[in-house]
Amino acid sequence: MAGRIVVYSRSGTTARLAEDLAGRLGCEISRIDPGRYGWPVLGYMRAGRDSLREYRPAITVTPPVQGADWLVIGSPIWTSYLSTPLRSLVDQRADLPPILGVFTTSGGVDEQKNVPLQIDGIGAAGAIPPWLSLTTKTHGTEAGEDKIAAFVAQLQSQIASIPPGG
Ligand SMILES: Cc1cc2nc3c(=O)[nH]c(=O)nc-3n(C[C@H](O)[C@H](O)[C@H](O)COP(=O)(O)O)c2cc1C
């Protein structure tokens, strides 16, 4: 059963968490490229503006996820919401493998009250999927490790319940 982590990361923090999770779940990573936020200062400003106006950038996902049995998707928090590239991906979910879980990194507070609203309905049976929320300070700490272990256990139990062949 081949699953995939799909991540957008502008400055590397969420990508590092994706690598950690991929190692634990034994799966590959696909990266989202929105082609708009790479420049240091302009990219940051554009990201904030796009997030506030709920813009959905065109994205490319490499390698493509079609054929994977399940996805776990990850993103930084922008203006208290999922980043715009992940919002674009979520909008495409009808054409994607099932999304089993969501992970986010943020600069400040650990819990982002808007995220559950954004991911409501995208999990198994239309539920809110398991969600791992870390800050730039909690990844690599004992508290972060506990949250990651609990998230991975939830994912593994969902993966075990997927019948062979989908
Ligand atoms: C445009 C923009 C908006 C952000 N808004 C928030 C926010 O509302 N709350 C927060 O805690 N962190 C915010 N951050 C910080 C990022 O969520 C944090 O640094 C994250 O770990 C970056 O992940 P990345 O390195 O994978 O891009 C924001 C960052 C950017 C670029």
CSV table of C-alpha atoms and ligand atoms in Angstrom, one decimal:
chain,number,residue,atom,x,y,z
A,1,MET,CA,0.0,0.0,0.0
A,2,ALA,CA,1.8,3.1,-1.2
A,3,GLY,CA,0.8,6.4,0.4
A,4,ARG,CA,2.3,9.8,-0.1
A,5,ILE,CA,3.0,12.9,1.9
A,6,VAL,CA,2.3,16.1,0.0
A,7,VAL,CA,3.8,19.2,1.4
A,8,TYR,CA,4.1,22.9,0.7
A,9,SER,CA,6.9,24.7,2.5
A,10,ARG,CA,8.1,28.2,1.7
A,11,SER,CA,11.1,28.3,4.1
A,12,GLY,CA,11.9,24.7,5.0
A,13,THR,CA,10.2,24.1,8.4
A,14,THR,CA,7.2,22.1,7.1
A,15,ALA,CA,9.4,20.3,4.7
A,16,ARG,CA,11.6,19.1,7.6
A,17,LEU,CA,8.5,17.8,9.4
A,18,ALA,CA,7.4,16.1,6.2
A,19,GLU,CA,10.7,14.3,6.0
A,20,ASP,CA,10.4,13.2,9.6
A,21,LEU,CA,6.8,11.9,9.0
A,22,ALA,CA,7.8,10.2,5.7
A,23,GLY,CA,10.5,8.3,7.6
A,24,ARG,CA,8.0,7.1,10.2
A,25,LEU,CA,5.3,6.2,7.7
A,26,GLY,CA,7.7,4.7,5.1
A,27,CYS,CA,6.4,6.7,2.2
A,28,GLU,CA,7.6,9.2,-0.4
A,29,ILE,CA,7.1,13.0,-0.5
A,30,SER,CA,5.6,15.1,-3.2
A,31,ARG,CA,6.2,18.8,-3.1
A,32,ILE,CA,3.8,21.6,-4.1
A,33,ASP,CA,5.2,24.4,-6.2
A,34,PRO,CA,3.0,27.5,-6.6
A,35,GLY,CA,5.8,29.4,-8.4
A,36,ARG,CA,4.9,32.7,-6.6
A,37,TYR,CA,6.4,32.9,-3.1
A,38,GLY,CA,10.1,32.1,-3.6
A,39,TRP,CA,11.6,35.6,-3.4
A,40,PRO,CA,12.7,36.6,0.2
A,41,VAL,CA,10.8,39.8,0.9
A,42,LEU,CA,8.4,40.1,-2.1
A,43,GLY,CA,7.5,36.4,-1.6
A,44,TYR,CA,6.6,36.9,2.0
A,45,MET,CA,4.5,40.0,1.2
A,46,ARG,CA,2.7,38.3,-1.7
A,47,ALA,CA,2.0,35.2,0.5
A,48,GLY,CA,0.4,37.4,3.2
A,49,ARG,CA,-1.7,39.3,0.7
A,50,ASP,CA,-2.8,36.2,-1.2
A,51,SER,CA,-3.7,34.5,2.0
A,52,LEU,CA,-5.9,37.4,3.2
A,53,ARG,CA,-7.7,37.7,-0.2
A,54,GLU,CA,-8.2,33.9,-0.3
A,55,TYR,CA,-6.3,33.6,-3.6
A,56,ARG,CA,-5.9,30.1,-5.0
A,57,PRO,CA,-2.6,29.8,-6.9
A,58,ALA,CA,-2.1,27.3,-9.7
A,59,ILE,CA,0.1,24.5,-8.3
A,60,THR,CA,2.3,21.7,-9.6
A,61,VAL,CA,2.8,18.6,-7.5
A,62,THR,CA,6.0,16.7,-8.1
A,63,PRO,CA,6.0,13.7,-8.3
A,64,PRO,CA,2.3,13.5,-9.1
A,65,VAL,CA,0.1,11.8,-6.5
A,66,GLN,CA,-2.2,9.9,-8.9
A,67,GLY,CA,-2.0,6.2,-8.1
A,68,ALA,CA,-1.1,6.7,-4.4
A,69,ASP,CA,-3.5,4.9,-2.0
A,70,TRP,CA,-3.7,7.8,0.5
A,71,LEU,CA,-2.3,11.2,1.2
A,72,VAL,CA,-1.1,13.1,4.3
A,73,ILE,CA,-0.9,16.8,3.5
A,74,GLY,CA,1.2,19.5,5.1
A,75,SER,CA,1.5,23.3,5.1
A,76,PRO,CA,2.7,26.3,7.0
A,77,ILE,CA,0.1,28.5,8.7
A,78,TRP,CA,-0.4,31.9,6.9
A,79,THR,CA,-2.5,34.6,8.5
A,80,SER,CA,-4.0,31.9,10.8
A,81,TYR,CA,-5.1,29.7,7.9
A,82,LEU,CA,-3.6,26.9,5.8
A,83,SER,CA,-1.2,28.4,3.2
A,84,THR,CA,-2.8,29.2,-0.2
A,85,PRO,CA,-0.9,26.4,-2.1
A,86,LEU,CA,-2.5,23.8,0.3
A,87,ARG,CA,-5.9,25.4,-0.1
A,88,SER,CA,-5.5,24.9,-3.8
A,89,LEU,CA,-4.7,21.3,-3.2
A,90,VAL,CA,-7.7,20.8,-0.9
A,91,ASP,CA,-9.9,22.3,-3.5
A,92,GLN,CA,-8.8,19.5,-5.9
A,93,ARG,CA,-9.5,16.7,-3.5
A,94,ALA,CA,-12.3,15.1,-5.5
A,95,ASP,CA,-9.6,14.1,-8.0
A,96,LEU,CA,-7.1,13.0,-5.4
A,97,PRO,CA,-6.5,9.9,-3.3
A,98,PRO,CA,-8.1,10.0,0.1
A,99,ILE,CA,-6.6,12.5,2.6
A,100,LEU,CA,-5.9,10.7,5.9
A,101,GLY,CA,-4.3,13.5,7.8
A,102,VAL,CA,-3.1,17.1,7.9
A,103,PHE,CA,0.0,18.6,9.5
A,104,THR,CA,0.9,22.3,9.9
A,105,THR,CA,3.8,24.4,11.3
A,106,SER,CA,3.4,27.9,12.6
A,107,GLY,CA,5.5,30.6,14.1
A,108,GLY,CA,3.5,31.2,17.2
A,109,VAL,CA,0.5,29.6,18.9
A,110,ASP,CA,0.2,25.9,18.7
A,111,GLU,CA,-3.5,25.8,17.9
A,112,GLN,CA,-5.0,27.6,15.0
A,113,LYS,CA,-8.8,27.8,15.4
A,114,ASN,CA,-9.5,28.4,11.7
A,115,VAL,CA,-7.8,25.2,10.5
A,116,PRO,CA,-10.5,22.8,11.7
A,117,LEU,CA,-13.0,24.8,9.7
A,118,GLN,CA,-10.8,24.6,6.6
A,119,ILE,CA,-10.3,20.8,6.8
A,120,ASP,CA,-13.8,19.9,8.0
A,121,GLY,CA,-15.2,17.3,5.6
A,122,ILE,CA,-11.9,16.4,3.9
A,123,GLY,CA,-11.1,13.3,5.9
A,124,ALA,CA,-12.5,9.7,5.9
A,125,ALA,CA,-16.3,9.6,5.7
A,126,GLY,CA,-16.5,13.4,5.5
A,127,ALA,CA,-14.9,14.0,8.9
A,128,ILE,CA,-12.2,16.3,10.1
A,129,PRO,CA,-9.0,14.3,9.6
A,130,PRO,CA,-6.3,13.9,12.3
A,131,TRP,CA,-4.4,17.2,12.4
A,132,LEU,CA,-0.8,17.7,13.8
A,133,SER,CA,0.0,21.3,14.7
A,134,LEU,CA,3.6,22.1,15.6
A,135,THR,CA,5.3,25.4,15.9
A,136,THR,CA,8.9,26.2,14.8
A,137,LYS,CA,9.8,25.7,18.5
A,138,THR,CA,8.0,22.4,19.2
A,139,HIS,CA,9.5,20.2,16.3
A,140,GLY,CA,12.4,18.4,17.8
A,141,THR,CA,11.3,18.7,21.4
A,142,GLU,CA,9.8,16.1,23.7
A,143,ALA,CA,6.3,17.7,23.5
A,144,GLY,CA,6.6,17.7,19.7
A,145,GLU,CA,7.7,14.1,19.7
A,146,ASP,CA,4.6,13.1,21.7
A,147,LYS,CA,2.3,14.9,19.3
A,148,ILE,CA,4.1,13.4,16.2
A,149,ALA,CA,3.9,9.8,17.7
A,150,ALA,CA,0.2,10.2,18.5
A,151,PHE,CA,-0.5,11.6,14.9
A,152,VAL,CA,1.5,8.7,13.3
A,153,ALA,CA,-0.4,6.1,15.4
A,154,GLN,CA,-3.7,7.6,14.2
A,155,LEU,CA,-2.6,7.5,10.6
A,156,GLN,CA,-1.3,3.9,10.9
A,157,SER,CA,-4.6,2.7,12.3
A,158,GLN,CA,-6.4,4.3,9.4
A,159,ILE,CA,-3.9,2.8,6.9
A,160,ALA,CA,-4.4,-0.6,8.4
A,161,SER,CA,-8.2,-0.3,7.9
A,162,ILE,CA,-8.0,0.5,4.2
A,163,PRO,CA,-8.9,-2.7,2.2
A,164,PRO,CA,-6.3,-4.0,-0.3
A,165,GLY,CA,-6.8,-2.4,-3.7
A,166,GLY,CA,-8.4,0.7,-2.1
B,1,LIG,C1,2.7,35.2,4.9
B,1,LIG,C2,2.9,34.5,6.2
B,1,LIG,C3,2.0,34.5,7.2
B,1,LIG,C4,2.2,33.9,8.4
B,1,LIG,N1,1.2,33.9,9.3
B,1,LIG,C5,1.3,33.3,10.5
B,1,LIG,C6,0.3,33.2,11.5
B,1,LIG,O1,-0.8,33.8,11.3
B,1,LIG,N2,0.5,32.6,12.7
B,1,LIG,C7,1.7,32.0,12.9
B,1,LIG,O2,1.8,31.4,14.0
B,1,LIG,N3,2.7,32.0,12.0
B,1,LIG,C8,2.6,32.6,10.8
B,1,LIG,N4,3.6,32.6,9.9
B,1,LIG,C9,4.8,31.8,10.2
B,1,LIG,C10,4.8,30.4,9.6
B,1,LIG,O3,3.6,29.7,9.8
B,1,LIG,C11,6.0,29.6,10.1
B,1,LIG,O4,7.2,30.3,10.1
B,1,LIG,C12,6.1,28.2,9.4
B,1,LIG,O5,6.7,27.3,10.2
B,1,LIG,C13,6.8,28.4,8.1
B,1,LIG,O6,6.8,27.1,7.4
B,1,LIG,P1,7.7,26.9,6.2
B,1,LIG,O7,9.2,27.1,6.6
B,1,LIG,O8,7.5,25.4,5.9
B,1,LIG,O9,7.3,27.8,5.1
B,1,LIG,C14,3.4,33.2,8.7
B,1,LIG,C15,4.4,33.1,7.7
B,1,LIG,C16,4.1,33.7,6.4
B,1,LIG,C17,5.2,33.6,5.3
